[in-house]
PDB file of C-alpha atoms in Angstrom:
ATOM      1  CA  UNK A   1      40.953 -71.748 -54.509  1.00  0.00           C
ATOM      2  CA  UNK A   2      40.720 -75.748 -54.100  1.00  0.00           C
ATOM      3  CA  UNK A   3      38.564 -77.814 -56.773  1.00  0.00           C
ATOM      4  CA  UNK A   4      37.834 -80.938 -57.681  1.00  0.00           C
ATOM      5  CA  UNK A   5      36.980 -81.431 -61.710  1.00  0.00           C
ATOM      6  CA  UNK A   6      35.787 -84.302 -63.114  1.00  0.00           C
ATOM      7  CA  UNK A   7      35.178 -83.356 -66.659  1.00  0.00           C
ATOM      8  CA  UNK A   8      32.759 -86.707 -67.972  1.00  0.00           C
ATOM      9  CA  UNK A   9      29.571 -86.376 -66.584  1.00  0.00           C
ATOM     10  CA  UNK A  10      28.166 -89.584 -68.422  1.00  0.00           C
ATOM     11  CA  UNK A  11      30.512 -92.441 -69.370  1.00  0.00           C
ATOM     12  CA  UNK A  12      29.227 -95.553 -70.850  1.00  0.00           C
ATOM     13  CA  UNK A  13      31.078 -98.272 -71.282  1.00  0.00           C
ATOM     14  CA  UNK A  14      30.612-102.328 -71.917  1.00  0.00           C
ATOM     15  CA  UNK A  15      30.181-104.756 -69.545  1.00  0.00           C
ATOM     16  CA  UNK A  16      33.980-106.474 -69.071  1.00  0.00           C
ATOM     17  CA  UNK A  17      35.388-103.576 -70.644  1.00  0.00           C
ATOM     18  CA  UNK A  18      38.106-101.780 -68.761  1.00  0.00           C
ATOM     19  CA  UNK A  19      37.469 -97.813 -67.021  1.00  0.00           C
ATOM     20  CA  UNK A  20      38.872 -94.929 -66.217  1.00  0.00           C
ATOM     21  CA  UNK A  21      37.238 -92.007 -64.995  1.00  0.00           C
ATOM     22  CA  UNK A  22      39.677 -88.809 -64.610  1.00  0.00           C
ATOM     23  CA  UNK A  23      39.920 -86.223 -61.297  1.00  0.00           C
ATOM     24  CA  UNK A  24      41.666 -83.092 -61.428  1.00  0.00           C
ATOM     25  CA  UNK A  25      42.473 -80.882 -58.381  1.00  0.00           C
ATOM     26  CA  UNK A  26      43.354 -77.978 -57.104  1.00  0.00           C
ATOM     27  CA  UNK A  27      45.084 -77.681 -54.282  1.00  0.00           C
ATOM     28  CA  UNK A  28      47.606 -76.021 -52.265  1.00  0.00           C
ATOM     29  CA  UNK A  29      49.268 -78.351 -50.473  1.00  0.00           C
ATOM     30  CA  UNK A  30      49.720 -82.337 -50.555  1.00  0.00           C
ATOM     31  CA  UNK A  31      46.317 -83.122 -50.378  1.00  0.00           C
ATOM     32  CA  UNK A  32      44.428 -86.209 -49.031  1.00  0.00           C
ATOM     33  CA  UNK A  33      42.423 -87.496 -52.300  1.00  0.00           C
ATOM     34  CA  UNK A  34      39.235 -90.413 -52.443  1.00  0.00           C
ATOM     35  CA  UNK A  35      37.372 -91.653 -54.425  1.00  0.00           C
ATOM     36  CA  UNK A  36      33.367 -92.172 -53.357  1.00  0.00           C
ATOM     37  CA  UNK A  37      31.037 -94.395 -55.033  1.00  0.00           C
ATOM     38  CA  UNK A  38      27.332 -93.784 -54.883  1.00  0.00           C
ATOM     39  CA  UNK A  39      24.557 -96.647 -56.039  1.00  0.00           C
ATOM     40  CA  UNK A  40      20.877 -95.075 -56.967  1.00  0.00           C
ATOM     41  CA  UNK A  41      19.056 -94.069 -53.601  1.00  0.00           C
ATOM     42  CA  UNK A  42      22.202 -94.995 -51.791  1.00  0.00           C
ATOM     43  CA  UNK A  43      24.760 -92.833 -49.082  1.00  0.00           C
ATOM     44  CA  UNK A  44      28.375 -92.430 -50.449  1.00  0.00           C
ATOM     45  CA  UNK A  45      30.698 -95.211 -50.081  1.00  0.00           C
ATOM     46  CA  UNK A  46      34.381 -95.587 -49.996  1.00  0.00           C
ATOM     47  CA  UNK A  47      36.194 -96.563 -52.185  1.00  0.00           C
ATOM     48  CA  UNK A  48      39.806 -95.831 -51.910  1.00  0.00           C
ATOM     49  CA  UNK A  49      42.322 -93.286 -50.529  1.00  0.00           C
ATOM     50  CA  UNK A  50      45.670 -91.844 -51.091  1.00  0.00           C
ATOM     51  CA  UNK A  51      47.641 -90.082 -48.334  1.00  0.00           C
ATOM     52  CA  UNK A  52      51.176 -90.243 -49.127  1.00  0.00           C
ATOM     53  CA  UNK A  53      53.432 -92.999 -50.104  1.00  0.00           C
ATOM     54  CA  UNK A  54      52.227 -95.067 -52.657  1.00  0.00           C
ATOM     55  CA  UNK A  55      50.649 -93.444 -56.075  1.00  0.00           C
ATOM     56  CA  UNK A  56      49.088 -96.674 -56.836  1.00  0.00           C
ATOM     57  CA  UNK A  57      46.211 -96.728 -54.589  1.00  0.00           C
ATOM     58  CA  UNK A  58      43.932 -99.998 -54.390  1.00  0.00           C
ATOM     59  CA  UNK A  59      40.524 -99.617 -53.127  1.00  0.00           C
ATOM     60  CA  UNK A  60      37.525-102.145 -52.685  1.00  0.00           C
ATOM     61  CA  UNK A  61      35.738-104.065 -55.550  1.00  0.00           C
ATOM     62  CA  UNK A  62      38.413-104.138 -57.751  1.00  0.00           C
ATOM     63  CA  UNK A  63      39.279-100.322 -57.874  1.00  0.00           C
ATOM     64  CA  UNK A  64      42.559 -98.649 -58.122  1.00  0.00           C
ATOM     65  CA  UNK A  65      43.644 -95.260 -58.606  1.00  0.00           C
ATOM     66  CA  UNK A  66      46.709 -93.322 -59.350  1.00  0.00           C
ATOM     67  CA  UNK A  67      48.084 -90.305 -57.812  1.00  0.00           C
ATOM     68  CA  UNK A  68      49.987 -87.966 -60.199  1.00  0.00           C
ATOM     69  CA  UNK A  69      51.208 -84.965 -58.783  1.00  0.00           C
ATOM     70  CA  UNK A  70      53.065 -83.437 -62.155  1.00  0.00           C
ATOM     71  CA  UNK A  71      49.146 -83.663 -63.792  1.00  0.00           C
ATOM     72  CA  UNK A  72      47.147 -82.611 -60.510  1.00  0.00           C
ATOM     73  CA  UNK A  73      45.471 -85.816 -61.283  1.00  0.00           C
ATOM     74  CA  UNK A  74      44.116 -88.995 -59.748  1.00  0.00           C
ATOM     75  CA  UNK A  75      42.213 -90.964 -62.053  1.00  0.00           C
ATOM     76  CA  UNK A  76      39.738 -94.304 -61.272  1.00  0.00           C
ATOM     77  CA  UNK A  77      40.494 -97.817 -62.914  1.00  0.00           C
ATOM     78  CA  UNK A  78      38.696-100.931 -63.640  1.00  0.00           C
ATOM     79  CA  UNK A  79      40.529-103.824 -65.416  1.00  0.00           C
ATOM     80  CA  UNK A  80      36.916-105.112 -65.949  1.00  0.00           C
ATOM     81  CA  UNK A  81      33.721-103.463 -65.354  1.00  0.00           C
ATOM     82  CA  UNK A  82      30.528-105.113 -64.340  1.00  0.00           C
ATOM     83  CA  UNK A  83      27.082-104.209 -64.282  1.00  0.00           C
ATOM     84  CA  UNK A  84      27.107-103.850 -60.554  1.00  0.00           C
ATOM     85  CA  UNK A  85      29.590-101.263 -61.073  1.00  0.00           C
ATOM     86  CA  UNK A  86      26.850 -98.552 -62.361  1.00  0.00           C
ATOM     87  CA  UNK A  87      26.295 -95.748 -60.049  1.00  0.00           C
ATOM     88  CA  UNK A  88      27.748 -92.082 -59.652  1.00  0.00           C
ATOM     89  CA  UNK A  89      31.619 -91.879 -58.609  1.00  0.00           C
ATOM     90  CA  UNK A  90      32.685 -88.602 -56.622  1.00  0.00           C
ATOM     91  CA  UNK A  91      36.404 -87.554 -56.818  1.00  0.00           C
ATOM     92  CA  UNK A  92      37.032 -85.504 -53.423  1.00  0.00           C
ATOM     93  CA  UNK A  93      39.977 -83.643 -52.156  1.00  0.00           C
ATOM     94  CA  UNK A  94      41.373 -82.685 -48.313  1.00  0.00           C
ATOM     95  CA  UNK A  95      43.506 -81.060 -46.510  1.00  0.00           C
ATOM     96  CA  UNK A  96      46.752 -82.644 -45.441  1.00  0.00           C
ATOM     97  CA  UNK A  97      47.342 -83.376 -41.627  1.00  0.00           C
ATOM     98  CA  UNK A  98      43.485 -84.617 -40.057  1.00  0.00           C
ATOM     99  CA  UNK A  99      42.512 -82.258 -37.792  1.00  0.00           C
ATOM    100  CA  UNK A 100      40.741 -79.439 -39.790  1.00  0.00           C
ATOM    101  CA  UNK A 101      38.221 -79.315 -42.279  1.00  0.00           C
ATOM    102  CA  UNK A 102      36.239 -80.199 -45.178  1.00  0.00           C
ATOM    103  CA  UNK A 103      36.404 -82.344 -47.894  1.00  0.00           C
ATOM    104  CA  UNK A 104      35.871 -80.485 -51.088  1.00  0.00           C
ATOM    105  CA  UNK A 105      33.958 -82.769 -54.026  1.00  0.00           C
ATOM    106  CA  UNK A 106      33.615 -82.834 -57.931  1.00  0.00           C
ATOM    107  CA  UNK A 107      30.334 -82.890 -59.397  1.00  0.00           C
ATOM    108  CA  UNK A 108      30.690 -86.937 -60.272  1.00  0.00           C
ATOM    109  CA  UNK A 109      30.766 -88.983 -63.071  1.00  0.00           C
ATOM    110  CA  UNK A 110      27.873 -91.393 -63.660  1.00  0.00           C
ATOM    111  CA  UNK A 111      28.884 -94.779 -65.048  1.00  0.00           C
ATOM    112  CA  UNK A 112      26.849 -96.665 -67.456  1.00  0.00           C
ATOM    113  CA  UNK A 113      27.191-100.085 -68.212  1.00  0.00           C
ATOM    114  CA  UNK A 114      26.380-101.775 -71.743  1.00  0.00           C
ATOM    115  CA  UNK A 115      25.504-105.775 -71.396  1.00  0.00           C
TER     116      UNK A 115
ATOM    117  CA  UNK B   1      29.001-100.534 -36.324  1.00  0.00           C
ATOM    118  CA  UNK B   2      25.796 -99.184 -37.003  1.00  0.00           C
ATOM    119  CA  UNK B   3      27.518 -96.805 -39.166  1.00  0.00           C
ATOM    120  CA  UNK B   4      25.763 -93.223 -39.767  1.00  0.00           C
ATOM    121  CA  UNK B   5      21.746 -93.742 -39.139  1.00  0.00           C
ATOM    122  CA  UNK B   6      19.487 -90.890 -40.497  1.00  0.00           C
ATOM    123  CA  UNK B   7      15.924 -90.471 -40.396  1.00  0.00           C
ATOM    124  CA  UNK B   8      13.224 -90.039 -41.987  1.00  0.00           C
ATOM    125  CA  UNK B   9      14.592 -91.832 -45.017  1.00  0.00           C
ATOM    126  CA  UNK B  10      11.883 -89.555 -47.175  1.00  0.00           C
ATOM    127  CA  UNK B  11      10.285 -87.018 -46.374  1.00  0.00           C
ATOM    128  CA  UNK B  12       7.069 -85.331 -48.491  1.00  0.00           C
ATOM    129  CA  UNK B  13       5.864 -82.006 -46.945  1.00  0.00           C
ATOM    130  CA  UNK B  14       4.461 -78.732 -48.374  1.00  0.00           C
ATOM    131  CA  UNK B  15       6.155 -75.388 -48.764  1.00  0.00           C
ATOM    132  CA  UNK B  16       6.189 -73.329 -45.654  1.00  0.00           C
ATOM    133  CA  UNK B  17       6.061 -76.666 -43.110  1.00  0.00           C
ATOM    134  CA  UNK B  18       8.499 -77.141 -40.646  1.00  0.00           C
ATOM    135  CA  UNK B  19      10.841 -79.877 -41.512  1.00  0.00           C
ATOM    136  CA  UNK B  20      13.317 -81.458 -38.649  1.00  0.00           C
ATOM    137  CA  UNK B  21      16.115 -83.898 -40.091  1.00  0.00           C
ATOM    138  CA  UNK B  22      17.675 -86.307 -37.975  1.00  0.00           C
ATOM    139  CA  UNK B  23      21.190 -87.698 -37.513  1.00  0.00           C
ATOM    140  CA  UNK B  24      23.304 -89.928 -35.124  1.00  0.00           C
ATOM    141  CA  UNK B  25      26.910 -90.497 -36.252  1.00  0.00           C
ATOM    142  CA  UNK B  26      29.155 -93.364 -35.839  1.00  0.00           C
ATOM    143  CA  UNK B  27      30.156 -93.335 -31.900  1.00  0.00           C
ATOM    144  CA  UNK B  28      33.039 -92.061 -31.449  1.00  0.00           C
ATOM    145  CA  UNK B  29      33.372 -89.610 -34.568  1.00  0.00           C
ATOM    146  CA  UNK B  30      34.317 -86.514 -33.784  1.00  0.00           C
ATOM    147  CA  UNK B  31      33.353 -84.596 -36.475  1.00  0.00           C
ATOM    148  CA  UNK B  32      29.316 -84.147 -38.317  1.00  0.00           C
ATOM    149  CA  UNK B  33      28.629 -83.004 -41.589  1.00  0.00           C
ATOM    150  CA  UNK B  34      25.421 -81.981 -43.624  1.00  0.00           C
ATOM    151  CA  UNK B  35      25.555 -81.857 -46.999  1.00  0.00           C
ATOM    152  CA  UNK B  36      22.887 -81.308 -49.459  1.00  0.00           C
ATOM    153  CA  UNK B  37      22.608 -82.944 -52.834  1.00  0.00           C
ATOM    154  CA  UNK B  38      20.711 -81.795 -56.035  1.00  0.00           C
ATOM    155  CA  UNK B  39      21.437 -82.763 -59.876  1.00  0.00           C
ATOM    156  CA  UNK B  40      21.968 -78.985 -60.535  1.00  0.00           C
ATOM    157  CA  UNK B  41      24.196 -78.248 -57.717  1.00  0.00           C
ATOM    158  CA  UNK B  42      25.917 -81.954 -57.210  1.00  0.00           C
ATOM    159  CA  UNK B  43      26.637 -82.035 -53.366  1.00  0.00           C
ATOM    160  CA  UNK B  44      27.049 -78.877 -51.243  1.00  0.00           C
ATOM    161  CA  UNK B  45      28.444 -78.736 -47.793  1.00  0.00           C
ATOM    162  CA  UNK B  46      26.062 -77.082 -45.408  1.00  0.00           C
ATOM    163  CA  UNK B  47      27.795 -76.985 -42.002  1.00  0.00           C
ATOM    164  CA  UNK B  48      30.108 -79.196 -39.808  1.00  0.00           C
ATOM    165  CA  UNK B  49      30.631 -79.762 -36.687  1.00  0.00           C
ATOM    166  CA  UNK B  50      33.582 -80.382 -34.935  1.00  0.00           C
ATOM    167  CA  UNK B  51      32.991 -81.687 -30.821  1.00  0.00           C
ATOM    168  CA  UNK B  52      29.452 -80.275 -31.399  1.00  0.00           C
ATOM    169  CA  UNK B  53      30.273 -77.051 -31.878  1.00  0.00           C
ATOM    170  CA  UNK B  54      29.531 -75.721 -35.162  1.00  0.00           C
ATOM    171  CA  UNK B  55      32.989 -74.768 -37.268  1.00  0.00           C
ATOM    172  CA  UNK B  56      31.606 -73.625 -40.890  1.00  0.00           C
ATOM    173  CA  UNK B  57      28.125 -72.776 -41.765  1.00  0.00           C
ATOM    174  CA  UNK B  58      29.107 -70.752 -44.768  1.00  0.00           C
ATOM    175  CA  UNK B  59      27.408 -73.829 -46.853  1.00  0.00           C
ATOM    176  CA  UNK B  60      23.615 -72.619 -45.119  1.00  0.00           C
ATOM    177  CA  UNK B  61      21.486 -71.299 -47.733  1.00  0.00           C
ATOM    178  CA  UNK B  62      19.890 -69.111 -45.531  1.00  0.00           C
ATOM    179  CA  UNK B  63      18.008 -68.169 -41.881  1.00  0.00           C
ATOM    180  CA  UNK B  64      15.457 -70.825 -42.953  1.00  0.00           C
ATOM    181  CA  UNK B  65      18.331 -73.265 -42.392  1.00  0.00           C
ATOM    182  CA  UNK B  66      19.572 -74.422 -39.025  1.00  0.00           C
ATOM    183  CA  UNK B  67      21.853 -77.234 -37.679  1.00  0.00           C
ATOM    184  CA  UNK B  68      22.123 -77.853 -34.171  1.00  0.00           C
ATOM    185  CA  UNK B  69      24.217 -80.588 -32.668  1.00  0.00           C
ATOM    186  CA  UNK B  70      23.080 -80.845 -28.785  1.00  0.00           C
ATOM    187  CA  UNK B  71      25.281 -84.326 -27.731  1.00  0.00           C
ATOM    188  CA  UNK B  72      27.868 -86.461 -29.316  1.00  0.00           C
ATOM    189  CA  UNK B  73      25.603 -88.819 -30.658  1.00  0.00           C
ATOM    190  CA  UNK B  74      22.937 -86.150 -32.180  1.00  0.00           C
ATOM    191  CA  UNK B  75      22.410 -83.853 -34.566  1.00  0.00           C
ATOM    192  CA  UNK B  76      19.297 -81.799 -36.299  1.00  0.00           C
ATOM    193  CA  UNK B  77      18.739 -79.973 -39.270  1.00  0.00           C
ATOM    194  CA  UNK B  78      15.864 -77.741 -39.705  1.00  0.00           C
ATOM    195  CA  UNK B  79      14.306 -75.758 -42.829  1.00  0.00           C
ATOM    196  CA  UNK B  80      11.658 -73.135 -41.348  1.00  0.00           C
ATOM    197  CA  UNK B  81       9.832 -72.696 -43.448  1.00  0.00           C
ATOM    198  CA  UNK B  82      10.363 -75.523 -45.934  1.00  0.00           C
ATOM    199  CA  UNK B  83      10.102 -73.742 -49.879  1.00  0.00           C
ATOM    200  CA  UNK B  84      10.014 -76.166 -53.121  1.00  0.00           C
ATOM    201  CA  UNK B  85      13.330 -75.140 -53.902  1.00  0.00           C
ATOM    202  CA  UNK B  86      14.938 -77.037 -50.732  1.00  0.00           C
ATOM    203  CA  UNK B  87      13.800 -80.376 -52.516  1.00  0.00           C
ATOM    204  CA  UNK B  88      17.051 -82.577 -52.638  1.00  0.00           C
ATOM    205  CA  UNK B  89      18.940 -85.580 -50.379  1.00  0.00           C
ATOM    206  CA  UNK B  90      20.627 -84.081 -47.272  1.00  0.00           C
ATOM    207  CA  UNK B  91      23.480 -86.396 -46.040  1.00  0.00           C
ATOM    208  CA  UNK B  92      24.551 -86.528 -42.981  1.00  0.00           C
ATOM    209  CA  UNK B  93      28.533 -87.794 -42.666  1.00  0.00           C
ATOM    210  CA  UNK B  94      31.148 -88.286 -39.612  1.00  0.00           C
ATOM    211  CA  UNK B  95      34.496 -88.985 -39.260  1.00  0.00           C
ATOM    212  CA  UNK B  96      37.381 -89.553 -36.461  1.00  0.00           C
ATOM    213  CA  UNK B  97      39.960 -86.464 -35.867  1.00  0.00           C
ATOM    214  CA  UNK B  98      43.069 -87.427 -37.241  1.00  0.00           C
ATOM    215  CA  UNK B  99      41.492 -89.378 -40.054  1.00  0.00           C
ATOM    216  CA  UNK B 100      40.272 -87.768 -43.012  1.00  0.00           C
ATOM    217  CA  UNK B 101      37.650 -90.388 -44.457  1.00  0.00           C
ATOM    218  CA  UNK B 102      34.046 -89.374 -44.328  1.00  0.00           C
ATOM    219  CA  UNK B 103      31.432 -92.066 -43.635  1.00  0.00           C
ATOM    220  CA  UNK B 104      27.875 -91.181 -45.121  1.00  0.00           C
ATOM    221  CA  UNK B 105      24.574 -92.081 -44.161  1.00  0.00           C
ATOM    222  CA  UNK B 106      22.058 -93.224 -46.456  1.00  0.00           C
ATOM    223  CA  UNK B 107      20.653 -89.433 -46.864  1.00  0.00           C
ATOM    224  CA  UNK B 108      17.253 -87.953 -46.630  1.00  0.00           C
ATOM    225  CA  UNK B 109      15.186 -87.728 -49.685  1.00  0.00           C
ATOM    226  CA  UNK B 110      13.217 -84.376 -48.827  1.00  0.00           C
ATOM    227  CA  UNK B 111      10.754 -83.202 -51.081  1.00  0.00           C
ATOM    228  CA  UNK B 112       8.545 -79.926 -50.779  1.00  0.00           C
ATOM    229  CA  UNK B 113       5.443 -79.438 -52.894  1.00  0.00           C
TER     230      UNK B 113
END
Protein backbone atom coordinates (compact mmCIF):
# COMPACT_ATOMS: atom_id res chain seq x y z
CA UNK A 1 0.00 0.00 0.00
CA UNK A 2 1.42 3.73 -0.55
CA UNK A 3 2.59 5.82 2.66
CA UNK A 4 4.09 8.67 3.52
CA UNK A 5 6.21 8.53 7.08
CA UNK A 6 7.60 11.23 8.63
CA UNK A 7 8.93 9.83 11.80
CA UNK A 8 9.68 13.47 14.03
CA UNK A 9 6.62 14.79 15.06
CA UNK A 10 8.28 17.78 17.05
CA UNK A 11 11.68 19.14 15.98
CA UNK A 12 13.17 22.07 17.62
CA UNK A 13 15.87 23.63 16.49
CA UNK A 14 17.80 27.27 16.88
CA UNK A 15 17.17 30.13 15.12
CA UNK A 16 20.13 30.23 12.15
CA UNK A 17 20.69 26.73 12.72
CA UNK A 18 20.49 24.47 9.71
CA UNK A 19 17.21 21.62 9.19
CA UNK A 20 16.32 18.68 7.96
CA UNK A 21 13.19 17.04 8.37
CA UNK A 22 13.08 13.31 6.82
CA UNK A 23 10.05 11.68 4.40
CA UNK A 24 9.84 8.17 3.68
CA UNK A 25 7.50 6.58 1.07
CA UNK A 26 5.97 3.95 -0.19
CA UNK A 27 5.24 3.63 -3.41
CA UNK A 28 4.90 1.60 -6.40
CA UNK A 29 5.94 3.41 -9.06
CA UNK A 30 8.10 6.73 -9.68
CA UNK A 31 6.14 8.85 -7.70
CA UNK A 32 5.49 12.65 -7.81
CA UNK A 33 6.77 13.85 -4.16
CA UNK A 34 6.11 17.69 -2.29
CA UNK A 35 6.67 19.09 0.30
CA UNK A 36 3.66 21.41 2.01
CA UNK A 37 4.18 23.94 4.57
CA UNK A 38 1.40 24.93 6.90
CA UNK A 39 1.60 28.33 9.28
CA UNK A 40 -0.94 28.21 12.51
CA UNK A 41 -4.63 28.83 11.22
CA UNK A 42 -3.27 28.79 7.74
CA UNK A 43 -4.24 26.46 4.24
CA UNK A 44 -1.24 24.33 2.99
CA UNK A 45 1.31 25.94 0.95
CA UNK A 46 3.82 24.80 -1.53
CA UNK A 47 6.78 24.43 -1.13
CA UNK A 48 8.62 22.38 -3.59
CA UNK A 49 8.26 19.43 -6.01
CA UNK A 50 10.12 16.66 -7.59
CA UNK A 51 8.92 14.94 -10.78
CA UNK A 52 11.77 13.47 -12.47
CA UNK A 53 15.08 14.77 -13.45
CA UNK A 54 16.80 16.51 -10.94
CA UNK A 55 17.12 14.92 -7.17
CA UNK A 56 18.03 18.24 -5.91
CA UNK A 57 14.82 19.97 -5.77
CA UNK A 58 14.71 23.83 -4.77
CA UNK A 59 11.55 25.16 -3.50
CA UNK A 60 10.48 28.72 -2.15
CA UNK A 61 11.94 30.48 0.99
CA UNK A 62 15.05 28.96 0.93
CA UNK A 63 13.95 25.20 0.84
CA UNK A 64 15.48 22.34 -0.92
CA UNK A 65 14.93 18.79 -0.92
CA UNK A 66 16.50 15.66 -2.14
CA UNK A 67 15.08 12.79 -3.90
CA UNK A 68 16.71 9.40 -3.08
CA UNK A 69 15.27 6.57 -4.65
CA UNK A 70 17.84 3.69 -3.14
CA UNK A 71 16.40 5.11 0.61
CA UNK A 72 12.62 5.74 -0.49
CA UNK A 73 13.46 9.07 0.86
CA UNK A 74 13.09 12.79 0.25
CA UNK A 75 14.15 14.77 3.04
CA UNK A 76 13.59 18.91 3.71
CA UNK A 77 16.68 21.34 4.13
CA UNK A 78 17.37 24.66 5.53
CA UNK A 79 20.95 26.07 5.42
CA UNK A 80 19.52 28.55 8.02
CA UNK A 81 16.33 28.52 9.79
CA UNK A 82 14.39 31.50 10.91
CA UNK A 83 11.71 32.11 13.17
CA UNK A 84 9.29 32.64 10.36
CA UNK A 85 10.04 29.22 9.41
CA UNK A 86 7.81 27.64 12.42
CA UNK A 87 4.77 25.91 11.29
CA UNK A 88 3.80 22.17 10.42
CA UNK A 89 5.59 20.66 7.15
CA UNK A 90 3.58 17.78 5.28
CA UNK A 91 5.64 15.30 3.14
CA UNK A 92 3.05 14.01 0.36
CA UNK A 93 3.34 11.46 -2.32
CA UNK A 94 1.47 10.93 -6.04
CA UNK A 95 1.02 9.04 -8.62
CA UNK A 96 3.19 9.38 -11.68
CA UNK A 97 1.59 10.66 -15.03
CA UNK A 98 -1.31 13.68 -13.86
CA UNK A 99 -4.40 12.50 -14.72
CA UNK A 100 -5.61 10.27 -11.79
CA UNK A 101 -5.79 10.61 -8.26
CA UNK A 102 -4.91 11.53 -4.87
CA UNK A 103 -2.17 12.74 -3.13
CA UNK A 104 -1.41 10.58 -0.18
CA UNK A 105 0.17 12.70 3.06
CA UNK A 106 2.36 12.00 6.24
CA UNK A 107 1.15 13.04 9.46
CA UNK A 108 3.75 16.28 9.50
CA UNK A 109 6.44 17.42 11.37
CA UNK A 110 6.01 20.59 13.44
CA UNK A 111 9.06 22.86 13.52
CA UNK A 112 10.06 24.80 16.47
CA UNK A 113 12.30 27.51 16.49
CA UNK A 114 14.69 28.53 19.53
CA UNK A 115 15.73 32.50 19.44
CA UNK B 1 -5.76 34.49 -8.92
CA UNK B 2 -8.04 34.43 -6.21
CA UNK B 3 -6.68 31.13 -5.45
CA UNK B 4 -9.09 28.54 -3.51
CA UNK B 5 -11.84 30.77 -1.45
CA UNK B 6 -13.78 28.84 1.31
CA UNK B 7 -16.34 29.94 3.57
CA UNK B 8 -17.33 30.28 6.56
CA UNK B 9 -13.78 30.62 7.80
CA UNK B 10 -15.25 29.21 11.41
CA UNK B 11 -17.93 27.79 12.08
CA UNK B 12 -19.50 27.12 15.92
CA UNK B 13 -22.74 25.01 15.84
CA UNK B 14 -24.27 22.36 18.15
CA UNK B 15 -24.45 18.62 17.69
CA UNK B 16 -27.26 17.50 15.50
CA UNK B 17 -27.37 21.09 13.33
CA UNK B 18 -27.08 21.08 9.84
CA UNK B 19 -23.78 22.36 8.73
CA UNK B 20 -23.20 23.41 4.80
CA UNK B 21 -19.40 24.11 3.86
CA UNK B 22 -18.58 26.10 1.01
CA UNK B 23 -15.94 26.01 -1.74
CA UNK B 24 -15.01 27.68 -5.13
CA UNK B 25 -11.72 26.46 -6.65
CA UNK B 26 -9.21 28.19 -8.69
CA UNK B 27 -10.98 28.66 -12.32
CA UNK B 28 -9.96 26.47 -14.39
CA UNK B 29 -8.96 23.45 -12.00
CA UNK B 30 -10.23 20.51 -12.90
CA UNK B 31 -10.09 18.58 -10.05
CA UNK B 32 -11.79 19.40 -6.01
CA UNK B 33 -10.76 17.91 -2.97
CA UNK B 34 -12.07 17.84 0.74
CA UNK B 35 -9.98 16.90 3.22
CA UNK B 36 -10.47 16.93 6.86
CA UNK B 37 -7.85 17.72 9.44
CA UNK B 38 -7.65 16.74 13.21
CA UNK B 39 -4.40 16.42 15.56
CA UNK B 40 -5.37 12.71 16.09
CA UNK B 41 -5.97 11.80 12.59
CA UNK B 42 -3.48 14.50 10.73
CA UNK B 43 -5.32 15.16 7.34
CA UNK B 44 -7.78 12.69 5.78
CA UNK B 45 -9.04 12.79 2.27
CA UNK B 46 -12.79 12.83 2.16
CA UNK B 47 -13.79 12.83 -1.53
CA UNK B 48 -12.62 14.35 -4.90
CA UNK B 49 -13.92 15.36 -7.66
CA UNK B 50 -12.79 15.11 -10.95
CA UNK B 51 -15.09 17.45 -13.82
CA UNK B 52 -17.68 17.50 -10.97
CA UNK B 53 -18.32 14.20 -10.82
CA UNK B 54 -17.40 12.57 -7.72
CA UNK B 55 -14.31 9.85 -8.25
CA UNK B 56 -13.52 8.56 -4.50
CA UNK B 57 -15.63 9.02 -1.51
CA UNK B 58 -14.08 6.14 0.33
CA UNK B 59 -12.52 9.08 2.71
CA UNK B 60 -16.59 9.94 3.95
CA UNK B 61 -16.98 9.03 7.43
CA UNK B 62 -20.35 8.25 7.00
CA UNK B 63 -24.23 9.01 5.54
CA UNK B 64 -24.02 12.15 7.73
CA UNK B 65 -21.39 13.27 5.22
CA UNK B 66 -22.11 14.57 1.75
CA UNK B 67 -20.17 16.44 -1.01
CA UNK B 68 -21.85 17.69 -3.91
CA UNK B 69 -20.16 19.60 -6.67
CA UNK B 70 -23.15 21.18 -8.91
CA UNK B 71 -20.78 23.61 -11.46
CA UNK B 72 -17.16 24.09 -12.14
CA UNK B 73 -16.75 26.79 -9.89
CA UNK B 74 -18.76 25.16 -6.76
CA UNK B 75 -18.69 22.79 -4.38
CA UNK B 76 -20.59 21.83 -0.86
CA UNK B 77 -19.98 19.76 1.93
CA UNK B 78 -22.59 18.85 4.33
CA UNK B 79 -22.60 17.01 7.90
CA UNK B 80 -26.42 16.10 8.73
CA UNK B 81 -26.52 15.97 11.55
CA UNK B 82 -23.38 17.69 12.82
CA UNK B 83 -21.95 15.31 16.15
CA UNK B 84 -18.93 16.75 18.43
CA UNK B 85 -16.77 14.32 16.99
CA UNK B 86 -16.79 16.07 13.36
CA UNK B 87 -14.93 19.08 15.12
CA UNK B 88 -11.74 19.69 12.91
CA UNK B 89 -10.53 22.10 9.68
CA UNK B 90 -12.01 20.80 6.39
CA UNK B 91 -9.85 21.98 3.39
CA UNK B 92 -10.96 22.36 0.37
CA UNK B 93 -7.99 21.95 -2.56
CA UNK B 94 -7.93 22.02 -6.61
CA UNK B 95 -5.65 21.37 -9.10
CA UNK B 96 -5.22 21.34 -13.14
CA UNK B 97 -5.32 17.70 -14.95
CA UNK B 98 -2.02 16.98 -16.00
CA UNK B 99 -0.44 18.70 -13.04
CA UNK B 100 -0.17 17.09 -9.85
CA UNK B 101 0.20 20.14 -7.32
CA UNK B 102 -2.68 20.73 -5.00
CA UNK B 103 -3.57 24.33 -4.11
CA UNK B 104 -5.38 24.65 -0.61
CA UNK B 105 -7.70 27.00 0.70
CA UNK B 106 -7.42 28.50 3.95
CA UNK B 107 -9.80 25.62 5.54
CA UNK B 108 -12.83 25.74 7.69
CA UNK B 109 -12.41 25.68 11.36
CA UNK B 110 -15.74 23.70 12.31
CA UNK B 111 -16.50 23.15 15.72
CA UNK B 112 -19.60 21.21 17.23
CA UNK B 113 -20.55 21.55 20.88
Amino acid sequence: AQSVTQPDIHITVSEGASLELRCNYSYGATPYLFWYVQSPGQGLQLLLKYFSGDTLVQGIKGFEAEFKRSQSSFNLRKPSVHWSDAAEYFCAVGPEGGSQGNLIFGKGTKLSVKP
Amino acid sequence: DAGVIQSPRHEVTEMGQEVTLRCKPISGHDYLFWYRQTMMRGLELLIYFNNNVPIDDSGMPEDRFSAKMPNASFSTLKIQPSEPRDSAVYFCASRNRGVETQYFGPGTRLLVL
